[in-house]
Amino acid sequence: MRGSDVIGLPVLGRGGRVLGKVLDVRLVQDGPLRGAYAALRVDALVVGRHTVAAHLGYDRARVNGPWLVNAVVNALTRGNGLLPWDEAEIADGVVRCERDALDPVPPI
Amino acid sequence: MRRGVALLLALLTASCVSPSRTDRDYELKAGNSAKAVASSVATALLGVEAARRHRAPGPYLSVLIASAEEDASSVQSQFDSVQPPSAHADAQRAELDDLLSQAVDGLALLRITVRRGELDQLDTKARPLRAVLVRLRTLSEEWQ
Amino acid sequence: MMAGRVLDLALHLLDRQIIDTDGNPVGNVDDVEIDESGYVEALLVGPQAVAGRLGGRLGEWLAFWTRVLQGGTEPTRIPVDLLTDLGSHITVARSRTELGAHRNEDRAREYLIGRIPGGRREGE
Amino acid sequence: MKRLLQVFLGVLTAIGGFVDIGDLVANALVGARFGMSLAWVVLVGVVGICLFAEMSGRVAAVTGRGTFDLVRERLGVRAGLLNLVASMLVTFLTLAAELGGVALAIELATSVNYLLFVPLVAFLVWFVIWRMPFEHMERAFGLLGLALVVFAVAFWKLGPDWGSMLHQASHPAVPDGEGHPTYWYYAIALFGAAMTPYEVFFFSSGAVEEGWTKKDLMIERINVYLGFPLGGLLSIAIAGCTWLVFMPAGVEVDHLDQVALPVALAAGKVGLAFVIVGFVAATFGAALETGLSTGYSIAQYLGWSWGKSVAPVRAARFHAVVLVAIVLGAMLILTTVDPIMVTEYSIVFSAVALPLTYFPILVVANDPGYMGEAVNSRLTNALGTAYLGLLTVVSLAAIPLMVATKAGQ
């Protein structure tokens, strides 16, 4: 599987309700040692609606200026949520899960 | 990519030439043509002024006057290709076309003089153009 | 095992510049390969990987021309074992020739730039 | 002492490098039609380019990365590509316009048709990029471009009524016989000429090439904050010259030869010689910058080796892109399309494309992950936000105004 196979897929919750699309894949560096680093393990999917807004770094990294841009981007990314990887089922170009809502996205 | 740009430019400039349907349209077109040629003639006359005061060399003046002449004659041929909608417009066409021809001829004379290196004669040879310029301005204001 | 560093794929990995062991640019992280059990196996570099991400007509078009011009359908693969730094750019412990990510650059040199006099002088 | 000289030379280079074919044409045209009533736009444009150049220079010095490297990281591969294509179209048009400008300037001195010079000019531009060290290149053409200061001399000699000039500049009004849409269309053209995006691609990539660090930032700021405003004053002097000479005579500026006429009238043959040298240097220098910018941007987006600081064979694809761009630019001009018209379109499309690169740079300049302590100050962010709004409005309004006014007729 490639990263791009997951990013962009629609995410459906319980009863086929649309929760958004996959904006990003959260990785945790806690696997066995591979070279200089511990292996990167897929931990969760970041789900939301606005792709470009999510990549600017305002929602998860520590970017917070200028004020107005921050406010607009935060409004666009407010609904973003996290879906743990082990609850996600990928088939036929959609991600399904048995959920009504997503977990909040902790900043990095 | 180049073709795309050319196409875009062509589309954007295509709106410049259009048939005129009414007398008023025609008059506006005539006025604008008079104004454009007046601008070319005035440019050339400023060049003549620079030559009279020995402030511009021949090669530069030759480029300046030649491009003014080229502009004027292209405006004239565009104006001539517009269909006059009425007898009144016919009269306007005759009047302006005559004037535009005088302007183009006058500019050509200046170009020939410059290219022969006779910069000292420019001022004399530009005399008829001054009268043409005054009339072009009058018409362009009248037909606004 | 202690809790490791958290990275977001698109935010911290994709599109970052990869630098080889000699300090030469290898390319960008155009995609990543993830294995069955959810571990990142390799970084993928090259137009073949970009085509997959672009998708649509543009992606097909890019894939087609890459196949015609370059002959391969597989991007350059950099196993994660080779990564030595994951920061604002990513460094790897091999040269770009060893990685096999040098062919296009070589081609531009061979057919065009290397043939122009002065192309081989030192940089300033 | 040596440092002082370096700063001095840097400022002079920035002044001479500020003006290119777009500034020459836009200011001359606007001066003849609108007098000083659009001078305020140059001021707004200069503040904008200072802000943008300072931010991107700082980002380049701290991260060691060029603009499109970061644009792709922030916007992703798709939006980044769209951005690259739009910016490169504009830069390519500008490159073609500059090549045409050099040829037209040589025509003024020789009266030989400019088209004959286009292949030679294209070759020379490529050759200088191929052979000349970066710093010498930038400096030589920047300093020669200072010959354009003769416009300021000519303006002073033409003896404007300073009081009425100041009044006109500070109480802008649409002149009689011009419509509001035309006025705003030319305001956008003038703004696009002052704030051309390639200046920023070149400036930040140049900073990476010259290996700037945080320590060089002070010199960079002085260059920008002194050099660009003085370059802007030079632009206003060009507009002033055509205003005084052409507006009363009812002349509209359509050719580069006309731009030089006020200087000939005021300062004679020597003045004219300065103008022609200045035209050649300014347009040639800008042709180098735009040619390099196409290579920089594409190579940065795709993660290739780039730059003049390595041997050409080690950045073969970068040099190939530069070469192809120059050849295509020369071919566009050789189709006999009017270079002045290409210039006018290039500056308006510049205004359209500006937010595409401005916005990502503004975001990265606020990202402590890249910038550490060197993130934007509150003042920079306040100004930065105001300009983001302004650039967006300008970008959205440009094309509709172009259609409505039939490109300013």
mmCIF file of N, CA and C in Angstrom, chain D residues 156-202:
data_model
loop_
_atom_site.group_PDB
_atom_site.id
_atom_site.type_symbol
_atom_site.label_atom_id
_atom_site.label_comp_id
_atom_site.label_asym_id
_atom_site.label_seq_id
_atom_site.Cartn_x
_atom_site.Cartn_y
_atom_site.Cartn_z
ATOM 1 N N TRP D 156 14.103 66.628 -13.301
ATOM 2 C CA TRP D 156 14.458 67.868 -12.612
ATOM 3 C C TRP D 156 14.699 68.990 -13.635
ATOM 4 N N LYS D 157 15.373 68.638 -14.745
ATOM 5 C CA LYS D 157 15.665 69.652 -15.769
ATOM 6 C C LYS D 157 14.410 70.118 -16.501
ATOM 7 N N LEU D 158 13.440 69.221 -16.615
ATOM 8 C CA LEU D 158 12.196 69.602 -17.287
ATOM 9 C C LEU D 158 11.415 70.604 -16.445
ATOM 10 N N GLY D 159 11.846 70.767 -15.191
ATOM 11 C CA GLY D 159 11.309 71.813 -14.337
ATOM 12 C C GLY D 159 9.831 71.698 -14.040
ATOM 13 N N PRO D 160 9.443 70.633 -13.344
ATOM 14 C CA PRO D 160 8.031 70.524 -12.995
ATOM 15 C C PRO D 160 7.641 71.574 -11.975
ATOM 16 N N ASP D 161 6.355 71.842 -11.926
ATOM 17 C CA ASP D 161 5.819 72.682 -10.862
ATOM 18 C C ASP D 161 5.653 71.756 -9.646
ATOM 19 N N TRP D 162 6.636 71.811 -8.732
ATOM 20 C CA TRP D 162 6.690 70.820 -7.645
ATOM 21 C C TRP D 162 5.429 70.843 -6.796
ATOM 22 N N GLY D 163 4.902 72.047 -6.592
ATOM 23 C CA GLY D 163 3.699 72.159 -5.748
ATOM 24 C C GLY D 163 2.536 71.400 -6.351
ATOM 25 N N SER D 164 2.314 71.630 -7.656
ATOM 26 C CA SER D 164 1.149 70.984 -8.266
ATOM 27 C C SER D 164 1.388 69.487 -8.388
ATOM 28 N N MET D 165 2.683 69.114 -8.549
ATOM 29 C CA MET D 165 2.986 67.691 -8.627
ATOM 30 C C MET D 165 2.634 66.993 -7.314
ATOM 31 N N LEU D 166 3.082 67.599 -6.216
ATOM 32 C CA LEU D 166 2.790 67.008 -4.915
ATOM 33 C C LEU D 166 1.290 66.943 -4.684
ATOM 34 N N HIS D 167 0.608 68.017 -5.103
ATOM 35 C CA HIS D 167 -0.830 68.050 -4.911
ATOM 36 C C HIS D 167 -1.497 66.915 -5.681
ATOM 37 N N GLN D 168 -1.052 66.742 -6.949
ATOM 38 C CA GLN D 168 -1.636 65.690 -7.777
ATOM 39 C C GLN D 168 -1.375 64.310 -7.195
ATOM 40 N N ALA D 169 -0.119 64.139 -6.699
ATOM 41 C CA ALA D 169 0.246 62.819 -6.180
ATOM 42 C C ALA D 169 -0.475 62.504 -4.880
ATOM 43 N N SER D 170 -0.724 63.545 -4.081
ATOM 44 C CA SER D 170 -1.324 63.287 -2.779
ATOM 45 C C SER D 170 -2.850 63.403 -2.809
ATOM 46 N N HIS D 171 -3.417 63.962 -3.894
ATOM 47 C CA HIS D 171 -4.874 63.993 -4.053
ATOM 48 C C HIS D 171 -5.232 63.291 -5.343
ATOM 49 N N PRO D 172 -5.034 61.969 -5.390
ATOM 50 C CA PRO D 172 -5.231 61.283 -6.663
ATOM 51 C C PRO D 172 -6.675 61.391 -7.148
ATOM 52 N N ALA D 173 -6.839 61.686 -8.426
ATOM 53 C CA ALA D 173 -8.170 61.744 -9.015
ATOM 54 C C ALA D 173 -8.056 61.234 -10.443
ATOM 55 N N VAL D 174 -9.116 60.669 -10.939
ATOM 56 C CA VAL D 174 -9.105 60.162 -12.304
ATOM 57 C C VAL D 174 -9.118 61.353 -13.264
ATOM 58 N N PRO D 175 -8.124 61.466 -14.164
ATOM 59 C CA PRO D 175 -8.080 62.609 -15.070
ATOM 60 C C PRO D 175 -9.279 62.639 -16.024
ATOM 61 N N ASP D 176 -9.572 63.832 -16.566
ATOM 62 C CA ASP D 176 -10.673 63.973 -17.528
ATOM 63 C C ASP D 176 -10.439 63.055 -18.717
ATOM 64 N N GLY D 177 -11.513 62.493 -19.208
ATOM 65 C CA GLY D 177 -11.395 61.681 -20.413
ATOM 66 C C GLY D 177 -10.970 60.251 -20.134
ATOM 67 N N GLU D 178 -10.730 59.899 -18.856
ATOM 68 C CA GLU D 178 -10.395 58.517 -18.530
ATOM 69 C C GLU D 178 -11.475 57.971 -17.600
ATOM 70 N N GLY D 179 -11.849 56.716 -17.821
ATOM 71 C CA GLY D 179 -12.872 56.116 -16.978
ATOM 72 C C GLY D 179 -12.277 55.511 -15.723
ATOM 73 N N HIS D 180 -13.133 55.271 -14.740
ATOM 74 C CA HIS D 180 -12.651 54.616 -13.520
ATOM 75 C C HIS D 180 -12.060 53.230 -13.763
ATOM 76 N N PRO D 181 -12.708 52.387 -14.598
ATOM 77 C CA PRO D 181 -12.112 51.058 -14.806
ATOM 78 C C PRO D 181 -10.701 51.137 -15.385
ATOM 79 N N THR D 182 -10.490 52.061 -16.339
ATOM 80 C CA THR D 182 -9.157 52.196 -16.928
ATOM 81 C C THR D 182 -8.146 52.619 -15.881
ATOM 82 N N TYR D 183 -8.571 53.568 -15.047
ATOM 83 C CA TYR D 183 -7.688 54.039 -13.980
ATOM 84 C C TYR D 183 -7.268 52.873 -13.106
ATOM 85 N N TRP D 184 -8.196 52.042 -12.701
ATOM 86 C CA TRP D 184 -7.874 50.927 -11.798
ATOM 87 C C TRP D 184 -7.122 49.825 -12.529
ATOM 88 N N TYR D 185 -7.422 49.669 -13.803
ATOM 89 C CA TYR D 185 -6.670 48.677 -14.589
ATOM 90 C C TYR D 185 -5.185 49.048 -14.594
ATOM 91 N N TYR D 186 -4.900 50.328 -14.848
ATOM 92 C CA TYR D 186 -3.492 50.737 -14.873
ATOM 93 C C TYR D 186 -2.870 50.752 -13.478
ATOM 94 N N ALA D 187 -3.713 50.987 -12.472
ATOM 95 C CA ALA D 187 -3.193 50.880 -11.105
ATOM 96 C C ALA D 187 -2.677 49.452 -10.874
ATOM 97 N N ILE D 188 -3.443 48.467 -11.344
ATOM 98 C CA ILE D 188 -3.038 47.071 -11.156
ATOM 99 C C ILE D 188 -1.786 46.759 -11.971
ATOM 100 N N ALA D 189 -1.725 47.297 -13.213
ATOM 101 C CA ALA D 189 -0.545 47.055 -14.045
ATOM 102 C C ALA D 189 0.707 47.606 -13.358
ATOM 103 N N LEU D 190 0.576 48.810 -12.832
ATOM 104 C CA LEU D 190 1.715 49.455 -12.185
ATOM 105 C C LEU D 190 2.139 48.674 -10.937
ATOM 106 N N PHE D 191 1.142 48.201 -10.214
ATOM 107 C CA PHE D 191 1.389 47.414 -9.005
ATOM 108 C C PHE D 191 2.096 46.108 -9.372
ATOM 109 N N GLY D 192 1.598 45.435 -10.429
ATOM 110 C CA GLY D 192 2.217 44.189 -10.883
ATOM 111 C C GLY D 192 3.646 44.408 -11.343
ATOM 112 N N ALA D 193 3.905 45.578 -11.942
ATOM 113 C CA ALA D 193 5.263 45.869 -12.410
ATOM 114 C C ALA D 193 6.211 46.056 -11.228
ATOM 115 N N ALA D 194 5.711 46.707 -10.172
ATOM 116 C CA ALA D 194 6.573 46.946 -9.006
ATOM 117 C C ALA D 194 6.791 45.664 -8.215
ATOM 118 N N MET D 195 5.803 44.780 -8.208
ATOM 119 C CA MET D 195 5.864 43.592 -7.345
ATOM 120 C C MET D 195 5.926 42.297 -8.143
ATOM 121 N N THR D 196 6.738 42.250 -9.197
ATOM 122 C CA THR D 196 6.754 41.033 -10.015
ATOM 123 C C THR D 196 7.227 39.826 -9.201
ATOM 124 N N PRO D 197 6.532 38.685 -9.318
ATOM 125 C CA PRO D 197 6.884 37.535 -8.481
ATOM 126 C C PRO D 197 8.305 37.014 -8.721
ATOM 127 N N TYR D 198 8.805 37.100 -9.967
ATOM 128 C CA TYR D 198 10.122 36.512 -10.226
ATOM 129 C C TYR D 198 11.190 37.157 -9.356
ATOM 130 N N GLU D 199 10.992 38.442 -9.013
ATOM 131 C CA GLU D 199 11.975 39.122 -8.168
ATOM 132 C C GLU D 199 12.188 38.342 -6.876
ATOM 133 N N VAL D 200 11.089 37.807 -6.349
ATOM 134 C CA VAL D 200 11.179 37.085 -5.087
ATOM 135 C C VAL D 200 11.801 35.705 -5.273
ATOM 136 N N PHE D 201 11.435 34.999 -6.374
ATOM 137 C CA PHE D 201 12.052 33.689 -6.621
ATOM 138 C C PHE D 201 13.556 33.874 -6.748
ATOM 139 N N PHE D 202 13.936 34.907 -7.502
ATOM 140 C CA PHE D 202 15.344 35.147 -7.751
ATOM 141 C C PHE D 202 16.060 35.547 -6.471
#
